[in-house]
Each structure stands twice: as C-alpha cells, then as structure tokens.
PDB file of C-alpha atoms and ligand atoms in Angstrom:
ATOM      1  CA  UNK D 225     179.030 140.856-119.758  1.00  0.00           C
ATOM      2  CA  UNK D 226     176.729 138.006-120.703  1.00  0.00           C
ATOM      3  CA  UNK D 227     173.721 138.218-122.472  1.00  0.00           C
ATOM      4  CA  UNK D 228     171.739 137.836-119.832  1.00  0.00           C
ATOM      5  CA  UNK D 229     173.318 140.168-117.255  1.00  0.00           C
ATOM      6  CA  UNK D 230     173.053 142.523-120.073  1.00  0.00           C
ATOM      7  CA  UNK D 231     168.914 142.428-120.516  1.00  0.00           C
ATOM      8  CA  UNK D 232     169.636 141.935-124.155  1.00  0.00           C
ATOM      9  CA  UNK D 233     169.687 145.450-124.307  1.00  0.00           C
ATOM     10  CA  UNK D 234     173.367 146.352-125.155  1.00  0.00           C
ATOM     11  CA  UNK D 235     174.983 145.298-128.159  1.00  0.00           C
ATOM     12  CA  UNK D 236     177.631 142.944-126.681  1.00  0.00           C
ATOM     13  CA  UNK D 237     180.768 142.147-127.672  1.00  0.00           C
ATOM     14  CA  UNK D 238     181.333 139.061-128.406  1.00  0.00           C
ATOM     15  CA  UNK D 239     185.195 138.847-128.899  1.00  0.00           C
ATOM     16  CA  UNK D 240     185.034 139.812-124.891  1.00  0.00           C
ATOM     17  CA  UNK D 241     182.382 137.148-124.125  1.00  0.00           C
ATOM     18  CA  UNK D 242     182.644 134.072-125.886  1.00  0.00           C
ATOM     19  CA  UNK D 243     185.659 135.298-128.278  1.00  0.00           C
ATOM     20  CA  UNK D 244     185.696 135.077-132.375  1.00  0.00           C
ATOM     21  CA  UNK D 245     186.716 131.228-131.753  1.00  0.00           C
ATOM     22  CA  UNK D 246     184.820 128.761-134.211  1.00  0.00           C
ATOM     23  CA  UNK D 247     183.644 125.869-132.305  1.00  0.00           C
ATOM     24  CA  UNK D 248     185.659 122.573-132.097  1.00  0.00           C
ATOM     25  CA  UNK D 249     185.509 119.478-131.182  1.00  0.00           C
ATOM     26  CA  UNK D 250     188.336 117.863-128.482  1.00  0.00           C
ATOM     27  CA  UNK D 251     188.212 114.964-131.367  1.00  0.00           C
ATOM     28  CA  UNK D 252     189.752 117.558-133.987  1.00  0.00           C
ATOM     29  CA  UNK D 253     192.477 118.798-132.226  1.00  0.00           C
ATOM     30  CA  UNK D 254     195.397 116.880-132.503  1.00  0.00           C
ATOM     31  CA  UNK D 255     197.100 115.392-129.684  1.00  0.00           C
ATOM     32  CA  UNK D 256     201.108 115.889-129.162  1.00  0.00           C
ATOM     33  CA  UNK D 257     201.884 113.164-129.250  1.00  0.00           C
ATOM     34  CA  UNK D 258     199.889 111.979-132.191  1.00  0.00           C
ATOM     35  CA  UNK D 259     202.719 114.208-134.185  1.00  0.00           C
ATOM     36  CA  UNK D 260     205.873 114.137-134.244  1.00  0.00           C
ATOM     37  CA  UNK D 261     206.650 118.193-133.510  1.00  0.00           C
ATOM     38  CA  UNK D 262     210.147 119.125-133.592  1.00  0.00           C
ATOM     39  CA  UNK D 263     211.238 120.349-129.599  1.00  0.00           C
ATOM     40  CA  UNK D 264     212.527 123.677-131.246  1.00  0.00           C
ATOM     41  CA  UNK D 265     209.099 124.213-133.290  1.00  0.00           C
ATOM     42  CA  UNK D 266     206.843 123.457-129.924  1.00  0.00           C
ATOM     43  CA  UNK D 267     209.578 125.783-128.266  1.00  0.00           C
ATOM     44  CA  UNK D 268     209.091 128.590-130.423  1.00  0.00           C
ATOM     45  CA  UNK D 269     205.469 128.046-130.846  1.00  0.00           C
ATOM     46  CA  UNK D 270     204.712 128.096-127.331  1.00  0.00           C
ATOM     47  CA  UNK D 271     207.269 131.018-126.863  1.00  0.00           C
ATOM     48  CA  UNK D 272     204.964 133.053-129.530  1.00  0.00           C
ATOM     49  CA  UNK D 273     201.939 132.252-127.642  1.00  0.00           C
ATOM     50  CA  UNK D 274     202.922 133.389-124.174  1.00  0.00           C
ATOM     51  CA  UNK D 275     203.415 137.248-126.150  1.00  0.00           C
ATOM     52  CA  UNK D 276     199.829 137.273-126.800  1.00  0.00           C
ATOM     53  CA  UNK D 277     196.852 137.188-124.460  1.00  0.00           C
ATOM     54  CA  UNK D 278     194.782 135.420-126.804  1.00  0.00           C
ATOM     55  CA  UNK D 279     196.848 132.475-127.933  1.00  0.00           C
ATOM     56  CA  UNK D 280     194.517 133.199-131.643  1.00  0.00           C
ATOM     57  CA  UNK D 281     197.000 136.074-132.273  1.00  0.00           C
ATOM     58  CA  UNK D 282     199.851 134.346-132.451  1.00  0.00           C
ATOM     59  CA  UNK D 283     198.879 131.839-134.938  1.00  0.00           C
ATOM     60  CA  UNK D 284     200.329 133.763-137.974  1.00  0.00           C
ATOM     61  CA  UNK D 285     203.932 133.679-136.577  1.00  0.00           C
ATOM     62  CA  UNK D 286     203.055 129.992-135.616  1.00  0.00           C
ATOM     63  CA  UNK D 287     202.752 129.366-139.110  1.00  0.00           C
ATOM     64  CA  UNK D 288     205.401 131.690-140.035  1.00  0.00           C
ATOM     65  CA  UNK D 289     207.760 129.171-138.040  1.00  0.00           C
ATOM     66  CA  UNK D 290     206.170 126.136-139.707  1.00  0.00           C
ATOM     67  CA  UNK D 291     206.849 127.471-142.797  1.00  0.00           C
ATOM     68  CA  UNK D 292     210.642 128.572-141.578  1.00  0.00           C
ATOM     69  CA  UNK D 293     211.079 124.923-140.838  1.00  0.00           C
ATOM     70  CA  UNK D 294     209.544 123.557-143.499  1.00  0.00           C
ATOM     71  CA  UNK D 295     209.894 125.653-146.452  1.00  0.00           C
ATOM     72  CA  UNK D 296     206.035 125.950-146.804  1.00  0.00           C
ATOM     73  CA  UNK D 297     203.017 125.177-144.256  1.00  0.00           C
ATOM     74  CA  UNK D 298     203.156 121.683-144.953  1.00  0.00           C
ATOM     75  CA  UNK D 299     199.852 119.677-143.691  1.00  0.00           C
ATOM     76  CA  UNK D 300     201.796 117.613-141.251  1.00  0.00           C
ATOM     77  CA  UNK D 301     203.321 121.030-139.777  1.00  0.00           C
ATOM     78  CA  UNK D 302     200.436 122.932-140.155  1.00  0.00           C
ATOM     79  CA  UNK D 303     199.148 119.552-137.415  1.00  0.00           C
ATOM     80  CA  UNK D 304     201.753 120.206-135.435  1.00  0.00           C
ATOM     81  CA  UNK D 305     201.334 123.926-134.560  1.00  0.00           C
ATOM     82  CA  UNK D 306     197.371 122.755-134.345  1.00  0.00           C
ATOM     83  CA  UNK D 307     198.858 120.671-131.615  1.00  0.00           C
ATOM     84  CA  UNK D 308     200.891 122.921-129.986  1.00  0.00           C
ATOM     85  CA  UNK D 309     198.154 125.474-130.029  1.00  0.00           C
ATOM     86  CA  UNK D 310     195.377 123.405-129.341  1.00  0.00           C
ATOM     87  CA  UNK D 311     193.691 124.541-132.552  1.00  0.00           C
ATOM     88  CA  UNK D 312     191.748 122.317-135.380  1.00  0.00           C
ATOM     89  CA  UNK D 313     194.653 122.121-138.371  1.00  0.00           C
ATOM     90  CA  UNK D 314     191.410 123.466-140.433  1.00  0.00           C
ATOM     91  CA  UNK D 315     191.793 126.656-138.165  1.00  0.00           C
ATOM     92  CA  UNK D 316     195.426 127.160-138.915  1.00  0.00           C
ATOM     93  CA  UNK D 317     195.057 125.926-142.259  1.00  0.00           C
ATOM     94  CA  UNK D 318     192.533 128.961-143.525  1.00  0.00           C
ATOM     95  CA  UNK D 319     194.534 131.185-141.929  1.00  0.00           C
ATOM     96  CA  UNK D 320     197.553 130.245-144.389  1.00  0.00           C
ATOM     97  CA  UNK D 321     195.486 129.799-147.208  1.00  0.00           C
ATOM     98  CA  UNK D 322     194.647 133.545-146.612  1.00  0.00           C
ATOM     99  CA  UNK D 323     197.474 134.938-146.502  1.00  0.00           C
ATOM    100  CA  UNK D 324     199.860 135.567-149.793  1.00  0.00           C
ATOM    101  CA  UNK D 325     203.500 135.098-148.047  1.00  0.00           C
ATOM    102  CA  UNK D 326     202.559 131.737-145.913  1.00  0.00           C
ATOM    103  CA  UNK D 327     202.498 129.256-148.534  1.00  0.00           C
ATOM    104  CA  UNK D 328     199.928 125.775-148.540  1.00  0.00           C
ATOM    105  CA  UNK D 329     202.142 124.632-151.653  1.00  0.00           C
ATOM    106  CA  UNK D 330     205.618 123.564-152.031  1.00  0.00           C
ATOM    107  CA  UNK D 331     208.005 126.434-153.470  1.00  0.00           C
ATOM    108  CA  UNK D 332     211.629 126.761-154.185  1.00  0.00           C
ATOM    109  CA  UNK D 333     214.185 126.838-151.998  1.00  0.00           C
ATOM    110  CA  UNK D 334     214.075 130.837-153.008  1.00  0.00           C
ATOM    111  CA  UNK D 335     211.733 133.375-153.033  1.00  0.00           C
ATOM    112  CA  UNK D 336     211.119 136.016-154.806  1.00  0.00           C
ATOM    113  CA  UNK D 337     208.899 138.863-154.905  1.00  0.00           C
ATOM    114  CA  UNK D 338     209.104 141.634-157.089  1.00  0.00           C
ATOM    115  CA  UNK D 339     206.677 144.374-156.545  1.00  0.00           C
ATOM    116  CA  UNK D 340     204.508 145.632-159.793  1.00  0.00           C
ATOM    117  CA  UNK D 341     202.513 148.251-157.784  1.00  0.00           C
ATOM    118  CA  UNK D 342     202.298 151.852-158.940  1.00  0.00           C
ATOM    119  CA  UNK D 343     205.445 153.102-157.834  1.00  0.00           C
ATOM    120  CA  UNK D 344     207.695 150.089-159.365  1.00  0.00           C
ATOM    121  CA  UNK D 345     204.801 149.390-162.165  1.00  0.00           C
ATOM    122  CA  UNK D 346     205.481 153.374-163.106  1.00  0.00           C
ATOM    123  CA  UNK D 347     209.667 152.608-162.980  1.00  0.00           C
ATOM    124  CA  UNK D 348     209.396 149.085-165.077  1.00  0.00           C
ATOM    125  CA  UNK D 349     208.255 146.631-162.186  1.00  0.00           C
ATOM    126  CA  UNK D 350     206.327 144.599-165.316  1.00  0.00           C
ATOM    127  CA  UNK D 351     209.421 144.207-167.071  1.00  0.00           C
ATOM    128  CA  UNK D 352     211.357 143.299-163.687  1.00  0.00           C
ATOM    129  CA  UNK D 353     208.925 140.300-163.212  1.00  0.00           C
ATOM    130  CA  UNK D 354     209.227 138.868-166.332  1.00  0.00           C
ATOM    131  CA  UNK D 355     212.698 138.983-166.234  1.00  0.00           C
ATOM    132  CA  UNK D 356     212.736 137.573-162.864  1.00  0.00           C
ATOM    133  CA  UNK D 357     210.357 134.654-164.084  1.00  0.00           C
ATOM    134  CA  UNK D 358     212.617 134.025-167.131  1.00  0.00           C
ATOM    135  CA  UNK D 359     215.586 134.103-165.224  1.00  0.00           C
ATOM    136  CA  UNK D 360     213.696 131.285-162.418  1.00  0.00           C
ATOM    137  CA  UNK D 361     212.696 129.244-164.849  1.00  0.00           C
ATOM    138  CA  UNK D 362     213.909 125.850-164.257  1.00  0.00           C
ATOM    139  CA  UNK D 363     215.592 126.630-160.836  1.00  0.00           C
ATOM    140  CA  UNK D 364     215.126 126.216-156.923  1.00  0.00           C
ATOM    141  CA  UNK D 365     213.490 129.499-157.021  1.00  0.00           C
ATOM    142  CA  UNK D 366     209.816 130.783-156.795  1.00  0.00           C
ATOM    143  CA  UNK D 367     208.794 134.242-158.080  1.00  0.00           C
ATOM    144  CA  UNK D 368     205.734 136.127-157.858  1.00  0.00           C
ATOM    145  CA  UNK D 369     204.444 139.494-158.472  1.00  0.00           C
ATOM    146  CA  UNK D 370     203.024 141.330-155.204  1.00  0.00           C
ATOM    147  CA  UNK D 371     201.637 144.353-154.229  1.00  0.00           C
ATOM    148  CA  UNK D 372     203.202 147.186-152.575  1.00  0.00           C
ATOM    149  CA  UNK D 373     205.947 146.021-150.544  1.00  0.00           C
ATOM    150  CA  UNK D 374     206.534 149.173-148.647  1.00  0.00           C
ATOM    151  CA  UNK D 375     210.077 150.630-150.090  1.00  0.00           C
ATOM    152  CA  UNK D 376     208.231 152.480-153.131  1.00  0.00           C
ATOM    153  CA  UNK D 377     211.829 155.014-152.581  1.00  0.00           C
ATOM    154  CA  UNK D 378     214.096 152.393-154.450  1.00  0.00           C
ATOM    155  CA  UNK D 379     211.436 151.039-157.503  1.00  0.00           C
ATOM    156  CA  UNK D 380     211.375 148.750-159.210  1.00  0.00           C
ATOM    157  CA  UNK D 381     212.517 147.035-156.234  1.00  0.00           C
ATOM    158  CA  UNK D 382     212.034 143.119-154.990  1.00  0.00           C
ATOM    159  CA  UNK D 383     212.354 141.375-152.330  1.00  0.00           C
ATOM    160  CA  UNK D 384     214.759 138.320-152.306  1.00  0.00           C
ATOM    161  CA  UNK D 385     214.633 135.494-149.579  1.00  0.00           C
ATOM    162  CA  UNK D 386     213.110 138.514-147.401  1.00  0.00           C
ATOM    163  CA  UNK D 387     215.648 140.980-148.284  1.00  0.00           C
ATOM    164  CA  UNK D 388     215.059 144.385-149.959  1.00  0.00           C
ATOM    165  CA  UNK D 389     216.766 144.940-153.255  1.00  0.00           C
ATOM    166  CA  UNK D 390     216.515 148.583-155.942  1.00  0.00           C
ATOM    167  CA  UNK D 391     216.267 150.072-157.608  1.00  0.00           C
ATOM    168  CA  UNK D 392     216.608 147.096-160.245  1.00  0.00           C
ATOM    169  CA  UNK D 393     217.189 146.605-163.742  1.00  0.00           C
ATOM    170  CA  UNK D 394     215.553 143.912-165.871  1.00  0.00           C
ATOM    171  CA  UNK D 395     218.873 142.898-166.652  1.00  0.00           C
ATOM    172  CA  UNK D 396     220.147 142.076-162.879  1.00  0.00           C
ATOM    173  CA  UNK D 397     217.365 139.325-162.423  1.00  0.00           C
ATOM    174  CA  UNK D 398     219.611 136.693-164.453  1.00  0.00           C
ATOM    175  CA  UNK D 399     222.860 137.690-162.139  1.00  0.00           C
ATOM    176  CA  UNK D 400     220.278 137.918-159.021  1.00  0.00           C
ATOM    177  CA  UNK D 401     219.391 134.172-159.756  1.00  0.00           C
ATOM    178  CA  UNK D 402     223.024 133.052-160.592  1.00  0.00           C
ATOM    179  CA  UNK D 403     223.958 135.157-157.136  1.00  0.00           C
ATOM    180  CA  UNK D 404     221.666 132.555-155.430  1.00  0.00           C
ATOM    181  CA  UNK D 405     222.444 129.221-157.070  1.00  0.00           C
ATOM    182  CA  UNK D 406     226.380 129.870-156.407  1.00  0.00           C
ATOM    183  CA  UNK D 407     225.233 130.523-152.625  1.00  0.00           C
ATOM    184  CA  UNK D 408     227.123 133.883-152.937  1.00  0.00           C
ATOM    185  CA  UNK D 409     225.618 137.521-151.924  1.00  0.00           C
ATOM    186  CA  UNK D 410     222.455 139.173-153.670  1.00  0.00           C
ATOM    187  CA  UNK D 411     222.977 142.598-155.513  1.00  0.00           C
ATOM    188  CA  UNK D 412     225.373 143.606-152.797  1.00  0.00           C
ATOM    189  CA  UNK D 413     224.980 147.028-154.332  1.00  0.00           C
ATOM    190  CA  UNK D 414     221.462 147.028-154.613  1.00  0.00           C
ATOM    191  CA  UNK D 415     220.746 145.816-151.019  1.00  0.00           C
ATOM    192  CA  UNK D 416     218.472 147.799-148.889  1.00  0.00           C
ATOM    193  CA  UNK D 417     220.274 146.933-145.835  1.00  0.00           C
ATOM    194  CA  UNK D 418     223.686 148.221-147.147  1.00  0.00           C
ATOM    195  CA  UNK D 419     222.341 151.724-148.070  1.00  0.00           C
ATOM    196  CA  UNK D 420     223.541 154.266-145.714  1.00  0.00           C
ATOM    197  CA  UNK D 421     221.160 155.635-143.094  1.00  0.00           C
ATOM    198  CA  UNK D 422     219.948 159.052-143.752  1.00  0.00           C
ATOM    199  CA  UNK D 423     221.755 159.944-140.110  1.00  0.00           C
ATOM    200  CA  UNK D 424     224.720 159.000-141.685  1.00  0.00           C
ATOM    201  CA  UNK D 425     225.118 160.964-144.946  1.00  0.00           C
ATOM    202  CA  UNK D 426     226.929 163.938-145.292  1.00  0.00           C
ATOM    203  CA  UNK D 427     225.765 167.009-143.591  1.00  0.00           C
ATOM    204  CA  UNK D 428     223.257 165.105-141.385  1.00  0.00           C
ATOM    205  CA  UNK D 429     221.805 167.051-138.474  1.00  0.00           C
ATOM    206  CA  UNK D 430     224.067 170.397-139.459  1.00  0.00           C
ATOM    207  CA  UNK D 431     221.105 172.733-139.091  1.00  0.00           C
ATOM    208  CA  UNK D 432     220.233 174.787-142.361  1.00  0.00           C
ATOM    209  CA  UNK D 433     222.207 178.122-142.624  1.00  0.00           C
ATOM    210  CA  UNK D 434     220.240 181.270-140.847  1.00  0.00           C
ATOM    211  CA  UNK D 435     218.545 183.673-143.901  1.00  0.00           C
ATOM    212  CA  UNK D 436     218.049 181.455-146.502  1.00  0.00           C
ATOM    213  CA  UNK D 437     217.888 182.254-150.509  1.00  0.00           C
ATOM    214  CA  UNK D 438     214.268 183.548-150.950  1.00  0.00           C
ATOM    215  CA  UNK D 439     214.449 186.509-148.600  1.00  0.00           C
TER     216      UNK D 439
HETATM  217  S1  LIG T 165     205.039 150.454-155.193  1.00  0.00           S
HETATM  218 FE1  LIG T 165     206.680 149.064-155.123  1.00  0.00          FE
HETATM  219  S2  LIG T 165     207.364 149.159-153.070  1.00  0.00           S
HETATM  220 FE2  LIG T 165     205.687 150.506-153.128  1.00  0.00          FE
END
C-alpha cells in the first residue's frame, strides 16, 4: 500500500513498498559484458536467484560461489556477481565485509576454524588455536578463532576446509596441517561425518524394558 492510499495513517512497510534496496544508479552497476564472468559462475548465480523472490536474498550464496571460485570475494568477482545480479559491487561488497566466513582478503588455500566458545573454551579450545596457529605458520593455510560453531557435543572441536573435526587435542593440529599439505584425509578418526548416527548404535529404537529400577 502506498503512502498515499494509506492516508499516512498506517505505519507502512516499506520492505513491501519500495523494498530495503539502497538507491543506485544504472551508471554503477556493471554491465556483463564489461566483466569477464565465468559461464558456470553466471550459471550458478542466476540459478541462486531464481530460489528467491527477492533476488537481495540470494546475494550471500552469490558471494559464497565467488568466493568458491575464487578462494576469497575478490573485487573483480565480487563485479561479476554485481553484474549478474544487477547490484552496485559496493552492495555486494558490504555484505562480505559483514560477514566472518566470506572473506574481502586473500587466505590460504585452507581454512581453518577452531571454535574457542564456552563449550570448547571450557575443554581447551584456547590451547587448540594456538596450536593450530603454530602448526599454520608458514603454510597454505588460514586459521582463525570463531564463535560457536554449532557441534558444542565433540569440544574442542574445529572446522577444517568446512568439515567438522573433535573432540581435538592440541597435539593433532601439527598432524591436521601435515594431513593437508600431503593432500591426504583430515583426522579420519576425528571426523564428524564418520561418527556413527545415533540410529545406528547399538540398541537403537529397542524400547526401554517395562518396570524400570526406581519402582
Ligand atoms: S562451543 Fe564450540 S561448538 Fe559450540
């Protein structure tokens, strides 16, 4: 409802009416085929748009994929999803300068997280970072401390080239690192993924006996 149809006497909501969208100029979009955009990044891009009705929403995994391509949210990527999108690359770029895992910066080949949140903080996640910084130092690899990353069951616990890994020792960072320089498997044993599901333990779904032990 516009302003006007409204009286002015309704609070109105502007994300219906005009949307949350800054102004632009035309001028500071980017044309196509002023960049050079990868066919398989407009693809995707373009693919990610058509989820959303609002083609705003879809500008994190936008970046996401510029940053899959690239390593990081490079400027000339960051253009080319501004393209794609017919956003301002300013748009795009304060969105990835918001957020902690898109990355305006060049990092390593590898990345590292290693939560230091309560859970993990409580079960050495300090000690786990600096071990994981020592162990990085000098190689392909980028590692950061984060906030909870939502597996607080296996602390101290990290999260390697978007895998889940714990509960760790300080002493596994070196191998973790040496894992990923020889291109070989992470902490096979200490991979989220390879934990059994709880459906598949022992005694899963046998229904507890009748009676019980505190009658
Ligand atoms: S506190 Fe570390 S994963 Fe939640």
């Amino acid at each position: 409802m516009s302003p006007e149809a409204n009286n002015g006497k309704l609070p109105v909501d502007r994300a219906l009416t005009e949307g949350r969208a800054p102004e632009r100029s035309a001028e500071e979009i980017p044309e196509l085929h002023e960049v050079d955009c990868p066919p398989e990044l407009r693809e995707r891009i373009e693919q990610l748009m058509s989820r959303y009705p609002d083609r705003r929403s879809a500008s994190i995994p936008a970046l996401w994929a510029v940053q899959e391509r690239y390593g990081w949210c490079t400027p000339e990527g960051i253009r080319q999803a501004a393209a794609v999108m017919r956003f301002t690359p300013g748009e795009l770029e304060s969105v990835a300068s918001f957020y902690d895992l898109l990355h305006t910066d060049p990092v390593g080949t590898h990345r590292i997280e290693v939560c230091t949140n309560i859970s993990c903080w409580m079960r050495g996640g300090d000690e786990l970072l600096d071990a994981f910084r020592a162990a990085g130092e000098g190689e392909d690899v980028f590692v950061t401390g984060f906030e909870c990353l939502g597996a607080c069951d296996i602390a101290p616990m990290a999260s390697i080239d978007q895998r889940y890994y714990g509960p760790l020792e300080a002493a596994e960072a070196a191998t973790a690192i040496e894992q990923l320089r020889a291109g070989g498997e992470v902490l096979p044993e200490k991979a989220l993924a390879k934990r059994p599901l709880a459906a598949d333990l022992p005694g899963a779904g046998t229904p507890p006996a009748a009676g019980g032990s505190d009658g």
